[in-house]
């Protein structure tokens, strides 16, 4: 190959070159592949000559890409041989040969610097049967060019003259650079800046795994059902193209998958608007973003029109290269996702029919699996509405994507049948699948592993208090709670029950329990139940104002407390029954013993618990005995407690975790073991204490399991030998932490549960014998007697993998919110699929996985979950706003803590944060008091006036004044800052500054990378810049890399001189000035022109 000229790369080539360098080698990201079967008598020599003739005519096919002067350039060879060898099967079955060779062609990476960037091969399957494989790098070809090549190869094979092209791709690249850099595309860039203003940076499709920091572009493809035949006709009626109709269908699907009403989708534009480019071979295609509003109340006809307008609008502003659009819009960028859009919709008309060979029938061969996906999801529309879906396997399982494509089919079929129906009313499930999904939402007596214990089908009957009494009769002298025997437990309960009965307490009454965790408190709960009443636990840690408010709200018939807390209650005006070592009645209540418990019915309340309220007022949830019995029955079906079990009682009595611990344990006749105070000294102390107590079963908030796993795996703390079961829940679990616990305690069964107070604590569960590599940990299936439906806004079931709201039904439902019928009606709604029954709408989002398991996604509203507490931010916000100096407030979770944000009133002065926290602590329980408070001039708001929670700063973030005053710390930070200043042309940068927010882009990132490489000797510096755009993070990464390799050196090739392939990779990494490139080439021992 003789180099004759080097010209700057086109913008598209520059993008491909950068993309492959960021990928770090390996995957063939930008290969274009064509496979056709040639049936008939083929002259293979003439065919090979025709292919070579195309290479000789078109400079693009003789081009390689090398960096010169800081930018990639096209190096065009005067001549270049691209042979078309003929391969024989050699005993390999024909189909296997085709599949293997086609996959090899599609997946083998081109060396952009060494070339050639095209390969051709014929497979001889028989005397008159061949398959032609053609693979070309996208940097030198596009779909239009493939059609031109096939026409010319066919003409040359037929012996017809083929005209020399009037224009070569290098001419186009030079013209394009001059046009854009001369301001010719400025109007288009201005248009895109305006069109994409405020667009979402990332479309978060519901994925099976977390998005990696750096994508490897691994992918797969599948072929779903084609678009319905009537879609093209409907498009014609609205005077839009079939492609616009496909775009509208894709937009509707993405809206249903994400809930987004503002969707940005990528597509391609051929770039052949000028007639002189019609026969030009090269990559003229440009990528364009299409912004599509999808409003649920609009009909599909309206969406079609909008899609048509978006396509026309993009075509009118197609001169701006996509890279320049990205620079102009300057979205948030990481190497984990594509900028501006993450979903591509494209049309592929098919080109195989443009290869016409006399006496030979040409048939396309299905595309091989490339094993890559450049985007999260790509839909390619072929002739007749056929679809090919390419998806990222880093994010999605095949079953999930298949569900999404079935959803697309259902939506488009429904839209064609009823185009005037509001989009929100179009069914996302075909009828048969809808029935399957609904049937999978219910559980009768199945445990989380699908088993159905035979005895559960009949059910033990009765109530939880009756089961506890029966357990006491079986083993009166065994330990029931701590050192308290069953006989003593029932005796104390009987005494308190008699005392309460003497005060008129009975069925339907509520009794407040103001006590710390202790055996006496458990006896008090049993005594309250013995009187036929429901217990209302109040935590003595609550501030006085909160205690007074809750007592006023609940209006209990009696209050039970311990001697230590009685004076405080009297000071608050509450008349209390006091619990000493035994039970003593106060206020003349008498000391009578109740030998027989008051019978309770399923509808009678068992307990009342306050939960965080969305209006700033806590809600009193009343759970009946029927719901409690249903949970205990399901618990026993899952965990099979025996009298030999010792169950840890660790949770505060005022949260329903304590009910999970107490009632199944006592009903099964097991021993309840209160946690000691020493166990709070740390994870190791907790494990040691559990071992000393002989704990066999522990219900833990997820946040507690994390440090316990760390204590075992990192610090060597032993797992309690008695422990057989750990049940975790209360907030989303970290898969890595659960996997660490599984590895640390392989002999301990681990269950992950989900539930709400309004549905008797737990509604779904999963045994985690293994922890799959997923973004989230499954919450399993409905427990016995429970049904869970995942529904959309129209109370319709959503497809597998699509987020929807969790609705819970079954025997475990609470009665509602006491004395609040409006709130109760809003949350406990009529069952849409079973007349006369109710469902509780949780406000939680979940996905149903293929196979029926559920995966928790997050909150539908702003309710938060922290350390096992479900928190509605409106409550602490209301308290903060009540401060004299606060004009507005917002509360959210940041960095693992509750954070308050306040805007102060004009003239309030600088109110100390400590004063604001003390104000909150006086009125709120500890878990609702913000751990940090940030003062702002004003709270950020969205266009609709709502608080923009995503724009609230981290409590560790500094003010702009502080940021501008910050200086880089340490020699590496200072050196990186100096490089940034040189490349960006700025006078000063701070450690928290972001390279791209300061105006950096891909080419400037390359220059930074070259300087980092020269100064510190780090490899893969380009990827470092994209992975760590913040200056301090980049400097830290450079330090880590520098510690691994001597600065200023390149690792030598093992066992000999540098190979040509490695030299090519080194060339690709040299992105600096000409002297820098020459220096690197000399070091590698490679000559250059």
PDB file of C-alpha atoms in Angstrom, residues 141-396:
ATOM      1  CA  UNK A 141     -19.202   3.241   3.952  1.00  0.00           C
ATOM      2  CA  UNK A 142     -22.877   3.631   4.796  1.00  0.00           C
ATOM      3  CA  UNK A 143     -26.124   1.947   3.811  1.00  0.00           C
ATOM      4  CA  UNK A 144     -26.557   4.113   0.720  1.00  0.00           C
ATOM      5  CA  UNK A 145     -22.985   3.356  -0.353  1.00  0.00           C
ATOM      6  CA  UNK A 146     -23.616  -0.379  -0.047  1.00  0.00           C
ATOM      7  CA  UNK A 147     -26.392  -0.053  -2.602  1.00  0.00           C
ATOM      8  CA  UNK A 148     -24.069   1.839  -4.964  1.00  0.00           C
ATOM      9  CA  UNK A 149     -21.352  -0.808  -4.540  1.00  0.00           C
ATOM     10  CA  UNK A 150     -23.745  -3.658  -5.277  1.00  0.00           C
ATOM     11  CA  UNK A 151     -24.979  -1.964  -8.443  1.00  0.00           C
ATOM     12  CA  UNK A 152     -21.438  -1.305  -9.645  1.00  0.00           C
ATOM     13  CA  UNK A 153     -20.189  -4.821  -8.807  1.00  0.00           C
ATOM     14  CA  UNK A 154     -23.144  -6.265 -10.709  1.00  0.00           C
ATOM     15  CA  UNK A 155     -22.513  -4.003 -13.712  1.00  0.00           C
ATOM     16  CA  UNK A 156     -18.787  -4.846 -13.801  1.00  0.00           C
ATOM     17  CA  UNK A 157     -19.565  -8.563 -13.524  1.00  0.00           C
ATOM     18  CA  UNK A 158     -21.946  -8.223 -16.465  1.00  0.00           C
ATOM     19  CA  UNK A 159     -19.177  -6.530 -18.468  1.00  0.00           C
ATOM     20  CA  UNK A 160     -20.879  -3.165 -18.569  1.00  0.00           C
ATOM     21  CA  UNK A 161     -18.815   0.029 -18.260  1.00  0.00           C
ATOM     22  CA  UNK A 162     -18.852   1.660 -14.822  1.00  0.00           C
ATOM     23  CA  UNK A 163     -18.262   5.399 -14.743  1.00  0.00           C
ATOM     24  CA  UNK A 164     -15.565   6.854 -12.528  1.00  0.00           C
ATOM     25  CA  UNK A 165     -17.105   8.842  -9.660  1.00  0.00           C
ATOM     26  CA  UNK A 166     -17.173  12.602 -10.142  1.00  0.00           C
ATOM     27  CA  UNK A 167     -16.499  13.124  -6.451  1.00  0.00           C
ATOM     28  CA  UNK A 168     -14.405  11.230  -3.916  1.00  0.00           C
ATOM     29  CA  UNK A 169     -15.131  11.000  -0.209  1.00  0.00           C
ATOM     30  CA  UNK A 170     -12.040  13.026   0.714  1.00  0.00           C
ATOM     31  CA  UNK A 171     -13.455  15.882  -1.385  1.00  0.00           C
ATOM     32  CA  UNK A 172     -16.680  15.664   0.582  1.00  0.00           C
ATOM     33  CA  UNK A 173     -14.828  15.605   3.929  1.00  0.00           C
ATOM     34  CA  UNK A 174     -12.792  18.706   3.031  1.00  0.00           C
ATOM     35  CA  UNK A 175     -15.922  20.502   1.836  1.00  0.00           C
ATOM     36  CA  UNK A 176     -17.862  19.509   4.961  1.00  0.00           C
ATOM     37  CA  UNK A 177     -15.110  20.804   7.261  1.00  0.00           C
ATOM     38  CA  UNK A 178     -14.922  24.099   5.392  1.00  0.00           C
ATOM     39  CA  UNK A 179     -18.704  24.440   5.384  1.00  0.00           C
ATOM     40  CA  UNK A 180     -19.156  23.768   9.101  1.00  0.00           C
ATOM     41  CA  UNK A 181     -16.096  25.645  10.324  1.00  0.00           C
ATOM     42  CA  UNK A 182     -17.008  28.548   8.076  1.00  0.00           C
ATOM     43  CA  UNK A 183     -20.350  28.918   9.859  1.00  0.00           C
ATOM     44  CA  UNK A 184     -22.491  27.162   7.266  1.00  0.00           C
ATOM     45  CA  UNK A 185     -24.107  24.941   9.900  1.00  0.00           C
ATOM     46  CA  UNK A 186     -24.513  27.639  12.556  1.00  0.00           C
ATOM     47  CA  UNK A 187     -28.234  28.095  11.894  1.00  0.00           C
ATOM     48  CA  UNK A 188     -28.787  24.360  12.225  1.00  0.00           C
ATOM     49  CA  UNK A 189     -26.742  24.250  15.433  1.00  0.00           C
ATOM     50  CA  UNK A 190     -28.813  27.094  16.824  1.00  0.00           C
ATOM     51  CA  UNK A 191     -31.942  25.180  15.954  1.00  0.00           C
ATOM     52  CA  UNK A 192     -30.761  22.063  17.771  1.00  0.00           C
ATOM     53  CA  UNK A 193     -29.700  24.051  20.817  1.00  0.00           C
ATOM     54  CA  UNK A 194     -33.211  25.479  21.048  1.00  0.00           C
ATOM     55  CA  UNK A 195     -34.972  22.226  20.148  1.00  0.00           C
ATOM     56  CA  UNK A 196     -33.148  20.226  22.801  1.00  0.00           C
ATOM     57  CA  UNK A 197     -33.208  22.830  25.571  1.00  0.00           C
ATOM     58  CA  UNK A 198     -34.458  21.193  28.739  1.00  0.00           C
ATOM     59  CA  UNK A 199     -34.612  17.726  27.190  1.00  0.00           C
ATOM     60  CA  UNK A 200     -33.897  14.820  29.555  1.00  0.00           C
ATOM     61  CA  UNK A 201     -30.238  13.803  29.385  1.00  0.00           C
ATOM     62  CA  UNK A 202     -30.976  10.104  29.871  1.00  0.00           C
ATOM     63  CA  UNK A 203     -34.021   7.998  29.109  1.00  0.00           C
ATOM     64  CA  UNK A 204     -33.898   5.477  31.923  1.00  0.00           C
ATOM     65  CA  UNK A 205     -35.419   2.331  30.511  1.00  0.00           C
ATOM     66  CA  UNK A 206     -36.312  -0.180  33.215  1.00  0.00           C
ATOM     67  CA  UNK A 207     -33.266  -2.427  33.164  1.00  0.00           C
ATOM     68  CA  UNK A 208     -32.254  -5.720  34.704  1.00  0.00           C
ATOM     69  CA  UNK A 209     -28.803  -4.504  35.717  1.00  0.00           C
ATOM     70  CA  UNK A 210     -27.313  -1.188  36.776  1.00  0.00           C
ATOM     71  CA  UNK A 211     -25.778   0.914  34.039  1.00  0.00           C
ATOM     72  CA  UNK A 212     -21.983   0.443  34.175  1.00  0.00           C
ATOM     73  CA  UNK A 213     -19.713   3.437  34.551  1.00  0.00           C
ATOM     74  CA  UNK A 214     -18.133   2.554  31.207  1.00  0.00           C
ATOM     75  CA  UNK A 215     -20.089   0.615  28.621  1.00  0.00           C
ATOM     76  CA  UNK A 216     -18.437  -2.258  26.779  1.00  0.00           C
ATOM     77  CA  UNK A 217     -21.250  -2.121  24.172  1.00  0.00           C
ATOM     78  CA  UNK A 218     -22.020  -5.820  24.586  1.00  0.00           C
ATOM     79  CA  UNK A 219     -25.320  -6.609  22.948  1.00  0.00           C
ATOM     80  CA  UNK A 220     -27.604  -9.061  21.242  1.00  0.00           C
ATOM     81  CA  UNK A 221     -30.443  -8.942  18.762  1.00  0.00           C
ATOM     82  CA  UNK A 222     -33.817 -10.536  18.331  1.00  0.00           C
ATOM     83  CA  UNK A 223     -36.505 -10.429  15.664  1.00  0.00           C
ATOM     84  CA  UNK A 224     -39.921  -9.497  17.083  1.00  0.00           C
ATOM     85  CA  UNK A 225     -43.284  -9.529  15.346  1.00  0.00           C
ATOM     86  CA  UNK A 226     -43.481  -7.035  12.463  1.00  0.00           C
ATOM     87  CA  UNK A 227     -45.429  -3.833  12.802  1.00  0.00           C
ATOM     88  CA  UNK A 228     -49.112  -4.323  11.954  1.00  0.00           C
ATOM     89  CA  UNK A 229     -49.932  -3.979   8.277  1.00  0.00           C
ATOM     90  CA  UNK A 230     -52.527  -1.293   8.967  1.00  0.00           C
ATOM     91  CA  UNK A 231     -49.955   1.090  10.444  1.00  0.00           C
ATOM     92  CA  UNK A 232     -48.704   2.260   7.040  1.00  0.00           C
ATOM     93  CA  UNK A 233     -52.265   2.938   5.882  1.00  0.00           C
ATOM     94  CA  UNK A 234     -53.004   4.929   9.029  1.00  0.00           C
ATOM     95  CA  UNK A 235     -49.800   6.906   8.429  1.00  0.00           C
ATOM     96  CA  UNK A 236     -50.898   7.666   4.873  1.00  0.00           C
ATOM     97  CA  UNK A 237     -54.244   8.931   6.117  1.00  0.00           C
ATOM     98  CA  UNK A 238     -52.396  11.382   8.361  1.00  0.00           C
ATOM     99  CA  UNK A 239     -50.018  12.277   5.488  1.00  0.00           C
ATOM    100  CA  UNK A 240     -46.884  11.055   7.227  1.00  0.00           C
ATOM    101  CA  UNK A 241     -44.343   8.452   6.131  1.00  0.00           C
ATOM    102  CA  UNK A 242     -44.274   4.857   7.350  1.00  0.00           C
ATOM    103  CA  UNK A 243     -41.011   5.688   9.099  1.00  0.00           C
ATOM    104  CA  UNK A 244     -42.725   8.486  11.035  1.00  0.00           C
ATOM    105  CA  UNK A 245     -45.410   5.973  12.016  1.00  0.00           C
ATOM    106  CA  UNK A 246     -42.738   3.591  13.295  1.00  0.00           C
ATOM    107  CA  UNK A 247     -41.171   6.471  15.217  1.00  0.00           C
ATOM    108  CA  UNK A 248     -44.557   7.261  16.792  1.00  0.00           C
ATOM    109  CA  UNK A 249     -44.985   3.618  17.804  1.00  0.00           C
ATOM    110  CA  UNK A 250     -41.505   3.594  19.360  1.00  0.00           C
ATOM    111  CA  UNK A 251     -42.234   6.825  21.200  1.00  0.00           C
ATOM    112  CA  UNK A 252     -45.436   5.354  22.594  1.00  0.00           C
ATOM    113  CA  UNK A 253     -43.560   2.263  23.756  1.00  0.00           C
ATOM    114  CA  UNK A 254     -40.849   4.328  25.479  1.00  0.00           C
ATOM    115  CA  UNK A 255     -43.533   6.426  27.177  1.00  0.00           C
ATOM    116  CA  UNK A 256     -45.159   3.287  28.542  1.00  0.00           C
ATOM    117  CA  UNK A 257     -41.827   1.817  29.651  1.00  0.00           C
ATOM    118  CA  UNK A 258     -40.577   4.918  31.459  1.00  0.00           C
ATOM    119  CA  UNK A 259     -43.546   7.213  32.031  1.00  0.00           C
ATOM    120  CA  UNK A 260     -41.626   9.965  30.235  1.00  0.00           C
ATOM    121  CA  UNK A 261     -43.723  12.456  28.287  1.00  0.00           C
ATOM    122  CA  UNK A 262     -40.649  14.002  26.674  1.00  0.00           C
ATOM    123  CA  UNK A 263     -38.779  11.409  24.626  1.00  0.00           C
ATOM    124  CA  UNK A 264     -35.611  11.895  22.550  1.00  0.00           C
ATOM    125  CA  UNK A 265     -34.916   9.196  19.952  1.00  0.00           C
ATOM    126  CA  UNK A 266     -31.962   8.982  17.608  1.00  0.00           C
ATOM    127  CA  UNK A 267     -32.189   8.278  13.899  1.00  0.00           C
ATOM    128  CA  UNK A 268     -30.016   8.679  10.818  1.00  0.00           C
ATOM    129  CA  UNK A 269     -30.136  11.014   7.853  1.00  0.00           C
ATOM    130  CA  UNK A 270     -28.597   9.843   4.569  1.00  0.00           C
ATOM    131  CA  UNK A 271     -26.842  13.169   3.920  1.00  0.00           C
ATOM    132  CA  UNK A 272     -27.457  12.865   0.165  1.00  0.00           C
ATOM    133  CA  UNK A 273     -29.391  16.069  -0.373  1.00  0.00           C
ATOM    134  CA  UNK A 274     -26.982  17.251  -3.087  1.00  0.00           C
ATOM    135  CA  UNK A 275     -27.166  15.425  -6.449  1.00  0.00           C
ATOM    136  CA  UNK A 276     -23.374  15.136  -6.782  1.00  0.00           C
ATOM    137  CA  UNK A 277     -23.314  12.847  -3.739  1.00  0.00           C
ATOM    138  CA  UNK A 278     -25.756  10.349  -5.248  1.00  0.00           C
ATOM    139  CA  UNK A 279     -23.047   7.885  -6.424  1.00  0.00           C
ATOM    140  CA  UNK A 280     -20.490   8.748  -3.758  1.00  0.00           C
ATOM    141  CA  UNK A 281     -19.151   5.882  -1.642  1.00  0.00           C
ATOM    142  CA  UNK A 282     -18.272   6.826   1.911  1.00  0.00           C
ATOM    143  CA  UNK A 283     -19.933   7.617   5.199  1.00  0.00           C
ATOM    144  CA  UNK A 284     -22.196  10.603   4.612  1.00  0.00           C
ATOM    145  CA  UNK A 285     -24.850   9.496   7.071  1.00  0.00           C
ATOM    146  CA  UNK A 286     -25.494  11.800  10.011  1.00  0.00           C
ATOM    147  CA  UNK A 287     -27.110  10.970  13.332  1.00  0.00           C
ATOM    148  CA  UNK A 288     -29.940  13.249  14.430  1.00  0.00           C
ATOM    149  CA  UNK A 289     -31.987  13.455  17.636  1.00  0.00           C
ATOM    150  CA  UNK A 290     -35.770  13.541  17.333  1.00  0.00           C
ATOM    151  CA  UNK A 291     -37.608  15.067  20.296  1.00  0.00           C
ATOM    152  CA  UNK A 292     -41.122  13.708  20.567  1.00  0.00           C
ATOM    153  CA  UNK A 293     -43.744  14.835  23.093  1.00  0.00           C
ATOM    154  CA  UNK A 294     -45.957  11.895  24.107  1.00  0.00           C
ATOM    155  CA  UNK A 295     -49.006  13.077  26.034  1.00  0.00           C
ATOM    156  CA  UNK A 296     -51.196  10.378  27.602  1.00  0.00           C
ATOM    157  CA  UNK A 297     -54.430  12.214  26.774  1.00  0.00           C
ATOM    158  CA  UNK A 298     -53.554  12.656  23.088  1.00  0.00           C
ATOM    159  CA  UNK A 299     -54.693  10.074  20.573  1.00  0.00           C
ATOM    160  CA  UNK A 300     -52.453   8.138  18.202  1.00  0.00           C
ATOM    161  CA  UNK A 301     -53.366  10.286  15.207  1.00  0.00           C
ATOM    162  CA  UNK A 302     -51.972  13.300  17.060  1.00  0.00           C
ATOM    163  CA  UNK A 303     -48.806  11.386  17.895  1.00  0.00           C
ATOM    164  CA  UNK A 304     -48.418  10.404  14.233  1.00  0.00           C
ATOM    165  CA  UNK A 305     -48.601  14.037  13.166  1.00  0.00           C
ATOM    166  CA  UNK A 306     -46.062  15.047  15.821  1.00  0.00           C
ATOM    167  CA  UNK A 307     -43.700  12.293  14.700  1.00  0.00           C
ATOM    168  CA  UNK A 308     -44.012  13.413  11.079  1.00  0.00           C
ATOM    169  CA  UNK A 309     -43.229  16.985  12.073  1.00  0.00           C
ATOM    170  CA  UNK A 310     -40.205  15.841  14.094  1.00  0.00           C
ATOM    171  CA  UNK A 311     -38.826  13.931  11.095  1.00  0.00           C
ATOM    172  CA  UNK A 312     -39.324  16.853   8.699  1.00  0.00           C
ATOM    173  CA  UNK A 313     -37.858  19.272  11.208  1.00  0.00           C
ATOM    174  CA  UNK A 314     -34.739  17.119  11.578  1.00  0.00           C
ATOM    175  CA  UNK A 315     -34.302  16.757   7.824  1.00  0.00           C
ATOM    176  CA  UNK A 316     -34.413  20.532   7.417  1.00  0.00           C
ATOM    177  CA  UNK A 317     -31.565  20.956   9.914  1.00  0.00           C
ATOM    178  CA  UNK A 318     -29.400  17.981   8.986  1.00  0.00           C
ATOM    179  CA  UNK A 319     -26.226  19.852   7.991  1.00  0.00           C
ATOM    180  CA  UNK A 320     -24.996  20.046  11.588  1.00  0.00           C
ATOM    181  CA  UNK A 321     -22.841  16.985  12.369  1.00  0.00           C
ATOM    182  CA  UNK A 322     -24.014  15.105  15.425  1.00  0.00           C
ATOM    183  CA  UNK A 323     -20.750  15.720  17.281  1.00  0.00           C
ATOM    184  CA  UNK A 324     -21.208  19.455  16.829  1.00  0.00           C
ATOM    185  CA  UNK A 325     -24.795  19.139  18.078  1.00  0.00           C
ATOM    186  CA  UNK A 326     -23.479  17.419  21.205  1.00  0.00           C
ATOM    187  CA  UNK A 327     -20.911  20.172  21.729  1.00  0.00           C
ATOM    188  CA  UNK A 328     -23.538  22.874  21.265  1.00  0.00           C
ATOM    189  CA  UNK A 329     -26.118  21.271  23.557  1.00  0.00           C
ATOM    190  CA  UNK A 330     -23.445  20.136  26.058  1.00  0.00           C
ATOM    191  CA  UNK A 331     -25.503  17.508  27.880  1.00  0.00           C
ATOM    192  CA  UNK A 332     -24.303  15.623  30.928  1.00  0.00           C
ATOM    193  CA  UNK A 333     -21.875  13.070  29.538  1.00  0.00           C
ATOM    194  CA  UNK A 334     -20.404   9.866  30.816  1.00  0.00           C
ATOM    195  CA  UNK A 335     -18.896   6.902  29.060  1.00  0.00           C
ATOM    196  CA  UNK A 336     -21.780   4.813  30.391  1.00  0.00           C
ATOM    197  CA  UNK A 337     -24.377   6.010  27.904  1.00  0.00           C
ATOM    198  CA  UNK A 338     -24.776   7.753  24.568  1.00  0.00           C
ATOM    199  CA  UNK A 339     -25.168  11.545  24.813  1.00  0.00           C
ATOM    200  CA  UNK A 340     -28.581  13.132  24.084  1.00  0.00           C
ATOM    201  CA  UNK A 341     -30.380   9.870  23.259  1.00  0.00           C
ATOM    202  CA  UNK A 342     -30.034   6.216  24.184  1.00  0.00           C
ATOM    203  CA  UNK A 343     -32.604   4.636  21.849  1.00  0.00           C
ATOM    204  CA  UNK A 344     -32.198   4.518  18.077  1.00  0.00           C
ATOM    205  CA  UNK A 345     -34.951   3.995  15.483  1.00  0.00           C
ATOM    206  CA  UNK A 346     -33.781   3.538  11.920  1.00  0.00           C
ATOM    207  CA  UNK A 347     -35.024   2.302   8.565  1.00  0.00           C
ATOM    208  CA  UNK A 348     -33.199  -0.337   6.539  1.00  0.00           C
ATOM    209  CA  UNK A 349     -34.791  -0.653   3.104  1.00  0.00           C
ATOM    210  CA  UNK A 350     -32.595  -3.605   2.098  1.00  0.00           C
ATOM    211  CA  UNK A 351     -30.006  -3.529  -0.672  1.00  0.00           C
ATOM    212  CA  UNK A 352     -29.468  -7.163  -1.662  1.00  0.00           C
ATOM    213  CA  UNK A 353     -31.836  -6.835  -4.639  1.00  0.00           C
ATOM    214  CA  UNK A 354     -29.502  -4.202  -6.150  1.00  0.00           C
ATOM    215  CA  UNK A 355     -26.886  -6.881  -6.896  1.00  0.00           C
ATOM    216  CA  UNK A 356     -27.948  -8.271 -10.279  1.00  0.00           C
ATOM    217  CA  UNK A 357     -25.845 -11.105 -11.673  1.00  0.00           C
ATOM    218  CA  UNK A 358     -26.873 -12.909 -14.902  1.00  0.00           C
ATOM    219  CA  UNK A 359     -27.997 -16.459 -14.250  1.00  0.00           C
ATOM    220  CA  UNK A 360     -27.620 -16.067 -10.498  1.00  0.00           C
ATOM    221  CA  UNK A 361     -30.435 -15.634  -7.984  1.00  0.00           C
ATOM    222  CA  UNK A 362     -29.458 -13.328  -5.115  1.00  0.00           C
ATOM    223  CA  UNK A 363     -31.103 -13.937  -1.711  1.00  0.00           C
ATOM    224  CA  UNK A 364     -30.224 -12.132   1.519  1.00  0.00           C
ATOM    225  CA  UNK A 365     -28.936 -14.269   4.386  1.00  0.00           C
ATOM    226  CA  UNK A 366     -30.113 -13.299   7.900  1.00  0.00           C
ATOM    227  CA  UNK A 367     -27.651 -11.057   9.699  1.00  0.00           C
ATOM    228  CA  UNK A 368     -25.365 -12.821  12.183  1.00  0.00           C
ATOM    229  CA  UNK A 369     -25.295 -11.943  15.850  1.00  0.00           C
ATOM    230  CA  UNK A 370     -22.695  -9.158  16.199  1.00  0.00           C
ATOM    231  CA  UNK A 371     -22.587  -9.359  19.973  1.00  0.00           C
ATOM    232  CA  UNK A 372     -22.688  -5.579  20.360  1.00  0.00           C
ATOM    233  CA  UNK A 373     -25.210  -2.780  20.774  1.00  0.00           C
ATOM    234  CA  UNK A 374     -24.184   0.830  20.382  1.00  0.00           C
ATOM    235  CA  UNK A 375     -27.281   2.029  22.212  1.00  0.00           C
ATOM    236  CA  UNK A 376     -29.465   0.816  25.042  1.00  0.00           C
ATOM    237  CA  UNK A 377     -32.044  -0.246  22.487  1.00  0.00           C
ATOM    238  CA  UNK A 378     -32.227  -0.017  18.686  1.00  0.00           C
ATOM    239  CA  UNK A 379     -35.175  -0.751  16.424  1.00  0.00           C
ATOM    240  CA  UNK A 380     -34.507  -1.204  12.723  1.00  0.00           C
ATOM    241  CA  UNK A 381     -37.514  -1.210  10.417  1.00  0.00           C
ATOM    242  CA  UNK A 382     -37.072  -3.289   7.300  1.00  0.00           C
ATOM    243  CA  UNK A 383     -39.199  -3.757   4.198  1.00  0.00           C
ATOM    244  CA  UNK A 384     -42.843  -4.506   4.968  1.00  0.00           C
ATOM    245  CA  UNK A 385     -42.608  -3.373   8.584  1.00  0.00           C
ATOM    246  CA  UNK A 386     -40.254  -6.161   9.674  1.00  0.00           C
ATOM    247  CA  UNK A 387     -38.302  -5.377  12.832  1.00  0.00           C
ATOM    248  CA  UNK A 388     -34.885  -6.168  14.198  1.00  0.00           C
ATOM    249  CA  UNK A 389     -34.226  -5.202  17.806  1.00  0.00           C
ATOM    250  CA  UNK A 390     -30.667  -4.785  19.073  1.00  0.00           C
ATOM    251  CA  UNK A 391     -30.218  -4.305  22.814  1.00  0.00           C
ATOM    252  CA  UNK A 392     -27.523  -3.900  25.426  1.00  0.00           C
ATOM    253  CA  UNK A 393     -26.918  -7.128  27.311  1.00  0.00           C
ATOM    254  CA  UNK A 394     -25.175  -5.070  29.980  1.00  0.00           C
ATOM    255  CA  UNK A 395     -28.625  -3.729  30.867  1.00  0.00           C
ATOM    256  CA  UNK A 396     -31.236  -6.208  29.688  1.00  0.00           C
TER     257      UNK A 396
END
